[in-house]
mmCIF file of N, CA and C in Angstrom:
data_model
loop_
_atom_site.group_PDB
_atom_site.id
_atom_site.type_symbol
_atom_site.label_atom_id
_atom_site.label_comp_id
_atom_site.label_asym_id
_atom_site.label_seq_id
_atom_site.Cartn_x
_atom_site.Cartn_y
_atom_site.Cartn_z
ATOM 1 N N UNK A 701 197.028 176.760 177.718
ATOM 2 C CA UNK A 701 197.149 176.427 178.904
ATOM 3 C C UNK A 701 197.168 177.788 179.812
ATOM 4 N N UNK A 702 196.819 177.842 180.595
ATOM 5 C CA UNK A 702 196.782 179.132 181.497
ATOM 6 C C UNK A 702 198.007 179.369 182.918
ATOM 7 N N UNK A 703 198.914 179.489 182.652
ATOM 8 C CA UNK A 703 199.988 179.579 183.851
ATOM 9 C C UNK A 703 199.780 180.514 184.886
ATOM 10 N N UNK A 704 199.146 181.746 184.625
ATOM 11 C CA UNK A 704 199.341 182.689 185.956
ATOM 12 C C UNK A 704 197.523 182.490 185.981
ATOM 13 N N UNK A 705 197.015 182.318 187.414
ATOM 14 C CA UNK A 705 195.065 182.442 186.974
ATOM 15 C C UNK A 705 195.449 183.905 188.296
ATOM 16 N N UNK A 706 194.409 184.953 188.427
ATOM 17 C CA UNK A 706 194.299 185.728 189.045
ATOM 18 C C UNK A 706 193.006 185.613 189.286
ATOM 19 N N UNK A 707 192.617 186.592 190.534
ATOM 20 C CA UNK A 707 191.400 186.730 191.029
ATOM 21 C C UNK A 707 191.576 187.776 192.436
ATOM 22 N N UNK A 708 190.248 188.040 192.895
ATOM 23 C CA UNK A 708 189.940 189.171 194.092
ATOM 24 C C UNK A 708 190.160 190.333 193.364
ATOM 25 N N UNK A 709 189.492 190.700 192.241
ATOM 26 C CA UNK A 709 188.803 192.109 191.574
ATOM 27 C C UNK A 709 187.508 192.244 192.134
ATOM 28 N N UNK A 710 186.537 192.892 191.475
ATOM 29 C CA UNK A 710 185.196 193.431 191.486
ATOM 30 C C UNK A 710 185.385 194.525 191.479
ATOM 31 N N UNK A 711 183.632 194.793 192.203
ATOM 32 C CA UNK A 711 183.577 196.325 191.680
ATOM 33 C C UNK A 711 183.195 197.400 192.953
ATOM 34 N N UNK A 712 183.538 198.137 193.654
ATOM 35 C CA UNK A 712 184.244 199.011 194.488
ATOM 36 C C UNK A 712 184.316 200.145 194.420
ATOM 37 N N UNK A 713 183.587 201.443 195.983
ATOM 38 C CA UNK A 713 183.854 202.332 195.825
ATOM 39 C C UNK A 713 184.739 203.012 195.848
ATOM 40 N N UNK A 714 185.088 204.081 194.967
ATOM 41 C CA UNK A 714 186.362 204.924 195.820
ATOM 42 C C UNK A 714 186.779 205.155 196.883
ATOM 43 N N UNK A 715 187.908 204.721 197.628
ATOM 44 C CA UNK A 715 188.100 205.185 198.845
ATOM 45 C C UNK A 715 188.392 203.382 199.369
ATOM 46 N N UNK A 716 187.875 202.527 198.596
ATOM 47 C CA UNK A 716 187.643 201.164 198.885
ATOM 48 C C UNK A 716 188.980 200.405 198.662
ATOM 49 N N UNK A 717 188.844 199.061 199.151
ATOM 50 C CA UNK A 717 190.418 198.454 199.403
ATOM 51 C C UNK A 717 190.204 197.001 198.240
ATOM 52 N N UNK A 718 190.954 196.534 197.649
ATOM 53 C CA UNK A 718 191.010 195.376 197.194
ATOM 54 C C UNK A 718 192.060 194.375 197.421
ATOM 55 N N UNK A 719 192.050 192.896 197.758
ATOM 56 C CA UNK A 719 193.804 192.483 197.550
ATOM 57 C C UNK A 719 193.582 191.451 196.651
ATOM 58 N N UNK A 720 193.767 191.374 195.302
ATOM 59 C CA UNK A 720 194.300 190.183 194.290
ATOM 60 C C UNK A 720 195.302 189.422 194.999
ATOM 61 N N UNK A 721 194.561 188.352 194.272
ATOM 62 C CA UNK A 721 195.744 187.422 193.891
ATOM 63 C C UNK A 721 196.082 187.074 192.974
ATOM 64 N N UNK A 722 196.979 185.964 193.157
ATOM 65 C CA UNK A 722 198.001 185.308 191.485
ATOM 66 C C UNK A 722 198.485 184.086 191.902
ATOM 67 N N UNK A 723 197.765 182.727 191.585
ATOM 68 C CA UNK A 723 198.659 181.824 191.730
ATOM 69 C C UNK A 723 199.051 181.258 190.200
ATOM 70 N N UNK A 724 200.442 180.472 190.350
ATOM 71 C CA UNK A 724 200.634 179.632 189.334
ATOM 72 C C UNK A 724 200.355 178.379 189.028
ATOM 73 N N UNK A 725 199.584 178.211 188.414
ATOM 74 C CA UNK A 725 199.049 177.023 187.698
ATOM 75 C C UNK A 725 199.808 175.585 187.307
ATOM 76 N N UNK A 726 200.771 176.158 186.858
ATOM 77 C CA UNK A 726 201.640 174.652 186.583
ATOM 78 C C UNK A 726 203.250 175.016 186.599
ATOM 79 N N UNK A 727 203.975 173.442 186.742
ATOM 80 C CA UNK A 727 205.199 173.877 187.205
ATOM 81 C C UNK A 727 206.226 175.014 186.219
ATOM 82 N N UNK A 728 206.122 175.116 185.363
ATOM 83 C CA UNK A 728 206.889 175.973 184.537
ATOM 84 C C UNK A 728 206.453 177.525 185.401
ATOM 85 N N UNK A 729 205.596 177.922 185.330
ATOM 86 C CA UNK A 729 204.927 178.507 186.151
ATOM 87 C C UNK A 729 205.246 179.009 187.607
ATOM 88 N N UNK A 730 205.338 177.865 188.033
ATOM 89 C CA UNK A 730 205.764 177.916 189.832
ATOM 90 C C UNK A 730 206.986 178.152 190.227
ATOM 91 N N UNK A 731 208.086 177.614 188.993
ATOM 92 C CA UNK A 731 209.548 177.788 189.062
ATOM 93 C C UNK A 731 209.764 179.620 188.593
ATOM 94 N N UNK A 732 208.857 180.047 187.150
ATOM 95 C CA UNK A 732 209.213 181.692 187.041
ATOM 96 C C UNK A 732 208.133 182.292 188.425
ATOM 97 N N UNK A 733 207.874 181.787 188.919
ATOM 98 C CA UNK A 733 206.874 182.591 190.251
ATOM 99 C C UNK A 733 208.245 182.892 191.393
ATOM 100 N N UNK A 734 208.887 181.297 191.665
ATOM 101 C CA UNK A 734 209.799 181.441 193.002
ATOM 102 C C UNK A 734 211.359 182.416 192.896
ATOM 103 N N UNK A 735 211.591 182.140 191.273
ATOM 104 C CA UNK A 735 213.168 182.356 191.316
ATOM 105 C C UNK A 735 213.288 184.153 190.684
ATOM 106 N N UNK A 736 212.505 184.591 189.397
ATOM 107 C CA UNK A 736 212.143 185.301 188.705
ATOM 108 C C UNK A 736 211.408 186.744 189.227
ATOM 109 N N UNK A 737 211.880 188.036 189.521
ATOM 110 C CA UNK A 737 210.799 189.062 189.799
ATOM 111 C C UNK A 737 209.446 189.030 189.103
ATOM 112 N N UNK A 738 208.577 189.337 189.937
ATOM 113 C CA UNK A 738 207.275 189.291 189.174
ATOM 114 C C UNK A 738 206.633 190.259 189.433
ATOM 115 N N UNK A 739 205.494 191.179 188.704
ATOM 116 C CA UNK A 739 205.187 192.106 188.843
ATOM 117 C C UNK A 739 203.277 192.373 188.419
ATOM 118 N N UNK A 740 202.767 193.038 189.315
ATOM 119 C CA UNK A 740 201.153 192.959 188.322
ATOM 120 C C UNK A 740 200.963 194.157 187.257
ATOM 121 N N UNK A 741 200.220 193.850 186.335
ATOM 122 C CA UNK A 741 200.055 194.768 185.209
ATOM 123 C C UNK A 741 198.572 195.255 185.487
ATOM 124 N N UNK A 742 197.852 196.368 184.541
ATOM 125 C CA UNK A 742 196.958 196.802 184.421
ATOM 126 C C UNK A 742 196.228 196.981 182.868
ATOM 127 N N UNK A 743 195.289 197.081 182.525
ATOM 128 C CA UNK A 743 195.173 197.458 181.097
ATOM 129 C C UNK A 743 193.706 198.043 181.231
ATOM 130 N N UNK A 744 193.420 199.292 181.011
ATOM 131 C CA UNK A 744 192.128 200.264 181.550
ATOM 132 C C UNK A 744 191.660 200.067 179.675
ATOM 133 N N UNK A 745 190.192 200.256 179.740
ATOM 134 C CA UNK A 745 189.654 200.562 178.507
ATOM 135 C C UNK A 745 190.355 201.065 177.614
ATOM 136 N N UNK A 746 190.615 200.689 175.995
ATOM 137 C CA UNK A 746 190.930 201.750 175.468
ATOM 138 C C UNK A 746 192.630 202.163 175.976
ATOM 139 N N UNK A 747 193.561 201.605 176.792
ATOM 140 C CA UNK A 747 194.606 201.854 176.970
ATOM 141 C C UNK A 747 195.304 200.051 176.627
ATOM 142 N N UNK A 748 197.001 201.055 176.612
ATOM 143 C CA UNK A 748 197.835 199.655 176.467
ATOM 144 C C UNK A 748 198.018 199.488 178.024
ATOM 145 N N UNK A 749 198.105 197.991 178.149
ATOM 146 C CA UNK A 749 198.550 197.168 179.547
ATOM 147 C C UNK A 749 199.888 198.137 179.851
ATOM 148 N N UNK A 750 199.593 198.314 181.328
ATOM 149 C CA UNK A 750 201.206 198.941 181.496
ATOM 150 C C UNK A 750 201.071 198.487 183.024
ATOM 151 N N UNK A 751 202.495 198.909 183.792
ATOM 152 C CA UNK A 751 203.198 198.106 185.285
ATOM 153 C C UNK A 751 202.440 198.459 186.233
ATOM 154 N N UNK A 752 202.293 198.231 187.046
ATOM 155 C CA UNK A 752 201.741 198.868 188.266
ATOM 156 C C UNK A 752 202.758 198.293 189.818
ATOM 157 N N UNK A 753 203.315 197.030 189.652
ATOM 158 C CA UNK A 753 204.121 196.761 190.393
ATOM 159 C C UNK A 753 204.824 195.840 190.033
ATOM 160 N N UNK A 754 206.372 195.968 191.302
ATOM 161 C CA UNK A 754 206.901 195.051 190.701
ATOM 162 C C UNK A 754 207.570 194.480 192.550
ATOM 163 N N UNK A 755 207.935 192.912 192.157
ATOM 164 C CA UNK A 755 208.622 192.854 193.368
ATOM 165 C C UNK A 755 209.624 191.425 192.578
ATOM 166 N N UNK A 756 210.932 191.698 193.514
ATOM 167 C CA UNK A 756 212.198 190.575 193.398
ATOM 168 C C UNK A 756 211.452 189.183 194.473
ATOM 169 N N UNK A 757 212.296 188.540 194.698
ATOM 170 C CA UNK A 757 212.324 186.978 195.598
ATOM 171 C C UNK A 757 212.863 187.492 197.079
ATOM 172 N N UNK A 758 213.440 188.692 196.869
ATOM 173 C CA UNK A 758 213.968 189.276 198.109
ATOM 174 C C UNK A 758 213.492 190.512 198.983
ATOM 175 N N UNK A 759 212.128 190.735 198.001
ATOM 176 C CA UNK A 759 211.216 191.464 198.797
ATOM 177 C C UNK A 759 211.553 192.792 198.323
ATOM 178 N N UNK A 760 212.734 193.187 197.338
ATOM 179 C CA UNK A 760 212.494 194.576 196.898
ATOM 180 C C UNK A 760 211.186 194.900 196.068
ATOM 181 N N UNK A 761 210.589 196.200 196.411
ATOM 182 C CA UNK A 761 209.651 196.437 195.316
ATOM 183 C C UNK A 761 209.554 197.318 195.020
ATOM 184 N N UNK A 762 208.853 198.095 193.712
ATOM 185 C CA UNK A 762 208.737 199.121 192.899
ATOM 186 C C UNK A 762 207.113 199.291 192.139
ATOM 187 N N UNK A 763 206.503 200.446 192.652
ATOM 188 C CA UNK A 763 205.673 201.142 191.990
ATOM 189 C C UNK A 763 205.140 201.895 190.840
ATOM 190 N N UNK A 764 204.529 202.041 190.316
ATOM 191 C CA UNK A 764 204.410 203.135 189.592
ATOM 192 C C UNK A 764 204.112 204.163 190.455
ATOM 193 N N UNK A 765 203.924 205.298 190.123
ATOM 194 C CA UNK A 765 203.690 206.815 190.445
ATOM 195 C C UNK A 765 202.583 206.983 190.798
ATOM 196 N N UNK A 766 201.688 206.186 189.799
ATOM 197 C CA UNK A 766 200.478 206.473 190.129
ATOM 198 C C UNK A 766 199.488 205.692 190.937
ATOM 199 N N UNK A 767 200.257 204.413 191.992
ATOM 200 C CA UNK A 767 199.842 203.877 193.140
ATOM 201 C C UNK A 767 200.536 203.729 194.192
ATOM 202 N N UNK A 768 201.792 204.607 193.982
ATOM 203 C CA UNK A 768 202.663 204.969 195.460
ATOM 204 C C UNK A 768 202.247 204.793 196.347
ATOM 205 N N UNK A 769 202.097 204.164 197.318
ATOM 206 C CA UNK A 769 201.676 204.984 198.839
ATOM 207 C C UNK A 769 200.092 204.221 198.922
ATOM 208 N N UNK A 770 199.346 203.422 198.115
ATOM 209 C CA UNK A 770 198.040 202.937 197.866
ATOM 210 C C UNK A 770 198.267 201.450 197.729
ATOM 211 N N UNK A 771 199.279 201.023 196.528
ATOM 212 C CA UNK A 771 199.510 199.453 196.605
ATOM 213 C C UNK A 771 200.497 199.108 197.620
ATOM 214 N N UNK A 772 200.449 197.741 197.525
ATOM 215 C CA UNK A 772 201.271 196.853 197.744
ATOM 216 C C UNK A 772 201.662 195.802 197.796
ATOM 217 N N UNK A 773 202.331 195.110 196.707
ATOM 218 C CA UNK A 773 202.978 193.720 196.176
ATOM 219 C C UNK A 773 203.136 193.273 197.355
ATOM 220 N N UNK A 774 203.155 192.352 197.038
ATOM 221 C CA UNK A 774 203.827 191.058 198.077
ATOM 222 C C UNK A 774 203.902 189.562 197.290
ATOM 223 N N UNK A 775 204.829 188.692 197.868
ATOM 224 C CA UNK A 775 204.829 187.402 197.429
ATOM 225 C C UNK A 775 204.841 185.839 198.593
ATOM 226 N N UNK A 776 204.236 185.174 198.204
ATOM 227 C CA UNK A 776 204.514 183.913 199.123
ATOM 228 C C UNK A 776 204.862 182.606 197.997
ATOM 229 N N UNK A 777 206.211 182.162 197.900
ATOM 230 C CA UNK A 777 207.122 181.442 197.003
ATOM 231 C C UNK A 777 206.314 180.265 197.466
ATOM 232 N N UNK A 778 206.354 180.002 198.874
ATOM 233 C CA UNK A 778 205.710 178.966 199.617
ATOM 234 C C UNK A 778 204.409 178.390 199.112
ATOM 235 N N UNK A 779 203.209 179.372 198.421
ATOM 236 C CA UNK A 779 201.888 178.730 197.959
ATOM 237 C C UNK A 779 201.701 179.453 196.716
ATOM 238 N N UNK A 780 203.360 179.418 196.091
ATOM 239 C CA UNK A 780 203.269 179.600 194.867
ATOM 240 C C UNK A 780 202.078 181.138 194.351
ATOM 241 N N UNK A 781 202.146 182.338 194.804
ATOM 242 C CA UNK A 781 200.922 183.364 195.377
ATOM 243 C C UNK A 781 201.723 184.584 195.036
ATOM 244 N N UNK A 782 201.268 185.617 194.110
ATOM 245 C CA UNK A 782 201.669 187.060 194.294
ATOM 246 C C UNK A 782 200.175 187.562 194.714
ATOM 247 N N UNK A 783 200.550 188.494 195.547
ATOM 248 C CA UNK A 783 199.419 189.354 196.269
ATOM 249 C C UNK A 783 199.464 190.925 195.351
ATOM 250 N N UNK A 784 198.845 191.526 195.346
ATOM 251 C CA UNK A 784 198.475 192.810 195.409
ATOM 252 C C UNK A 784 196.999 193.375 195.960
ATOM 253 N N UNK A 785 197.527 194.201 197.330
ATOM 254 C CA UNK A 785 196.904 194.799 198.049
ATOM 255 C C UNK A 785 196.440 196.615 197.352
ATOM 256 N N UNK A 786 195.230 196.734 197.294
ATOM 257 C CA UNK A 786 194.961 198.077 196.639
ATOM 258 C C UNK A 786 194.157 199.162 197.633
ATOM 259 N N UNK A 787 194.567 199.791 198.449
ATOM 260 C CA UNK A 787 194.014 201.012 199.364
ATOM 261 C C UNK A 787 193.557 202.003 198.505
ATOM 262 N N UNK A 788 192.534 202.824 199.094
ATOM 263 C CA UNK A 788 192.288 203.975 198.458
ATOM 264 C C UNK A 788 191.942 204.146 197.050
ATOM 265 N N UNK A 789 191.535 203.057 196.550
ATOM 266 C CA UNK A 789 190.849 202.743 195.114
ATOM 267 C C UNK A 789 190.042 204.446 194.908
ATOM 268 N N UNK A 790 190.594 204.449 193.476
ATOM 269 C CA UNK A 790 190.283 205.773 192.819
ATOM 270 C C UNK A 790 189.673 205.281 191.580
ATOM 271 N N UNK A 791 188.789 205.789 190.606
ATOM 272 C CA UNK A 791 188.393 205.488 189.520
ATOM 273 C C UNK A 791 189.201 205.514 188.309
ATOM 274 N N UNK A 792 190.743 205.812 188.502
ATOM 275 C CA UNK A 792 191.263 205.658 187.209
ATOM 276 C C UNK A 792 192.181 204.350 187.741
ATOM 277 N N UNK A 793 192.034 203.998 188.492
ATOM 278 C CA UNK A 793 192.099 202.348 188.500
ATOM 279 C C UNK A 793 191.664 201.424 187.796
ATOM 280 N N UNK A 794 190.603 201.714 187.862
ATOM 281 C CA UNK A 794 189.773 200.508 186.908
ATOM 282 C C UNK A 794 190.061 199.981 186.165
ATOM 283 N N UNK A 795 190.281 198.983 186.004
ATOM 284 C CA UNK A 795 191.184 198.107 184.987
ATOM 285 C C UNK A 795 191.166 196.409 184.903
ATOM 286 N N UNK A 796 191.718 195.822 184.064
ATOM 287 C CA UNK A 796 191.426 194.569 184.157
ATOM 288 C C UNK A 796 193.226 194.267 184.956
ATOM 289 N N UNK A 797 193.109 193.701 185.678
ATOM 290 C CA UNK A 797 194.672 193.920 186.417
ATOM 291 C C UNK A 797 195.338 192.089 185.680
ATOM 292 N N UNK A 798 196.506 192.089 185.850
ATOM 293 C CA UNK A 798 197.294 190.553 185.635
ATOM 294 C C UNK A 798 198.437 190.797 186.058
ATOM 295 N N UNK A 799 198.670 189.310 186.483
ATOM 296 C CA UNK A 799 200.106 189.213 186.514
ATOM 297 C C UNK A 799 201.158 188.304 186.063
ATOM 298 N N UNK A 800 202.684 188.500 186.041
ATOM 299 C CA UNK A 800 203.157 187.865 185.172
ATOM 300 C C UNK A 800 204.750 187.872 185.345
ATOM 301 N N UNK A 801 205.869 187.367 184.776
ATOM 302 C CA UNK A 801 207.236 187.674 184.936
ATOM 303 C C UNK A 801 207.481 189.292 184.775
ATOM 304 N N UNK A 802 208.039 190.076 185.827
ATOM 305 C CA UNK A 802 208.411 191.390 185.265
ATOM 306 C C UNK A 802 209.476 191.186 183.910
ATOM 307 N N UNK A 803 210.542 190.326 183.979
ATOM 308 C CA UNK A 803 211.589 190.384 182.634
ATOM 309 C C UNK A 803 210.151 189.804 181.152
ATOM 310 N N UNK A 804 210.627 190.505 180.032
ATOM 311 C CA UNK A 804 209.419 190.072 178.869
ATOM 312 C C UNK A 804 209.879 188.554 178.380
ATOM 313 N N UNK A 805 211.599 188.129 179.077
ATOM 314 C CA UNK A 805 211.789 186.921 178.201
ATOM 315 C C UNK A 805 211.346 185.530 179.146
ATOM 316 N N UNK A 806 211.278 186.073 180.539
ATOM 317 C CA UNK A 806 210.219 185.102 181.048
ATOM 318 C C UNK A 806 208.719 185.199 181.358
ATOM 319 N N UNK A 807 208.231 185.674 180.616
ATOM 320 C CA UNK A 807 207.051 186.159 180.804
ATOM 321 C C UNK A 807 206.230 184.524 180.571
ATOM 322 N N UNK A 808 205.242 184.336 181.224
ATOM 323 C CA UNK A 808 203.966 183.045 180.679
ATOM 324 C C UNK A 808 203.388 183.899 179.931
ATOM 325 N N UNK A 809 202.201 183.131 178.667
ATOM 326 C CA UNK A 809 201.249 183.700 177.789
ATOM 327 C C UNK A 809 200.493 184.528 179.233
ATOM 328 N N UNK A 810 199.979 185.584 178.825
ATOM 329 C CA UNK A 810 198.407 185.893 179.673
ATOM 330 C C UNK A 810 197.568 185.235 180.126
ATOM 331 N N UNK A 811 197.082 185.740 181.646
ATOM 332 C CA UNK A 811 195.424 184.702 181.929
ATOM 333 C C UNK A 811 194.939 185.791 181.639
ATOM 334 N N UNK A 812 192.960 185.446 182.038
ATOM 335 C CA UNK A 812 192.294 186.186 181.743
ATOM 336 C C UNK A 812 192.647 187.237 182.544
ATOM 337 N N UNK A 813 192.970 187.590 183.631
ATOM 338 C CA UNK A 813 193.066 188.669 184.444
ATOM 339 C C UNK A 813 191.769 188.887 185.756
ATOM 340 N N UNK A 814 192.075 189.685 186.125
ATOM 341 C CA UNK A 814 190.727 190.059 187.174
ATOM 342 C C UNK A 814 190.334 191.406 187.183
ATOM 343 N N UNK A 815 189.191 191.994 187.369
ATOM 344 C CA UNK A 815 188.652 192.650 186.764
ATOM 345 C C UNK A 815 188.217 193.597 188.342
ATOM 346 N N UNK A 816 188.746 194.767 187.381
ATOM 347 C CA UNK A 816 188.426 195.757 188.948
ATOM 348 C C UNK A 816 187.844 197.283 188.699
ATOM 349 N N UNK A 817 186.752 197.307 189.213
ATOM 350 C CA UNK A 817 185.776 198.482 188.667
ATOM 351 C C UNK A 817 185.526 199.614 190.077
ATOM 352 N N UNK A 818 186.413 200.372 189.771
ATOM 353 C CA UNK A 818 186.142 201.559 190.956
ATOM 354 C C UNK A 818 184.805 202.668 190.682
ATOM 355 N N UNK A 819 183.928 202.790 191.071
ATOM 356 C CA UNK A 819 182.868 204.006 191.172
ATOM 357 C C UNK A 819 183.234 205.389 191.957
ATOM 358 N N UNK A 820 182.812 206.126 191.157
ATOM 359 C CA UNK A 820 183.410 207.277 191.955
ATOM 360 C C UNK A 820 182.068 207.703 192.970
#
């Protein structure tokens, strides 16, 4: 049972933009999304999954150094959705992107993610 459903990925050229969405699909996931800090992660081919950005339910955000100034995370608890606006995309941003709770003990099973491919 998938708890978070990611969408919005695609293929773009370097310098382009994409907006990813993550919807909580079940009651437990919706509670998690509305209460706990949420995050976007990514996993590039041959690499481990890494934290990209996080946000708590007061609007505070944190970003990995590699995406600072280019990516923006936001959430809409009324829509059970977390977003990741990605601008000035680089080939190094190519990965499968996932959303989940920031705290490991609050995380749901990982979804399928959404693939982002950036060509230079």
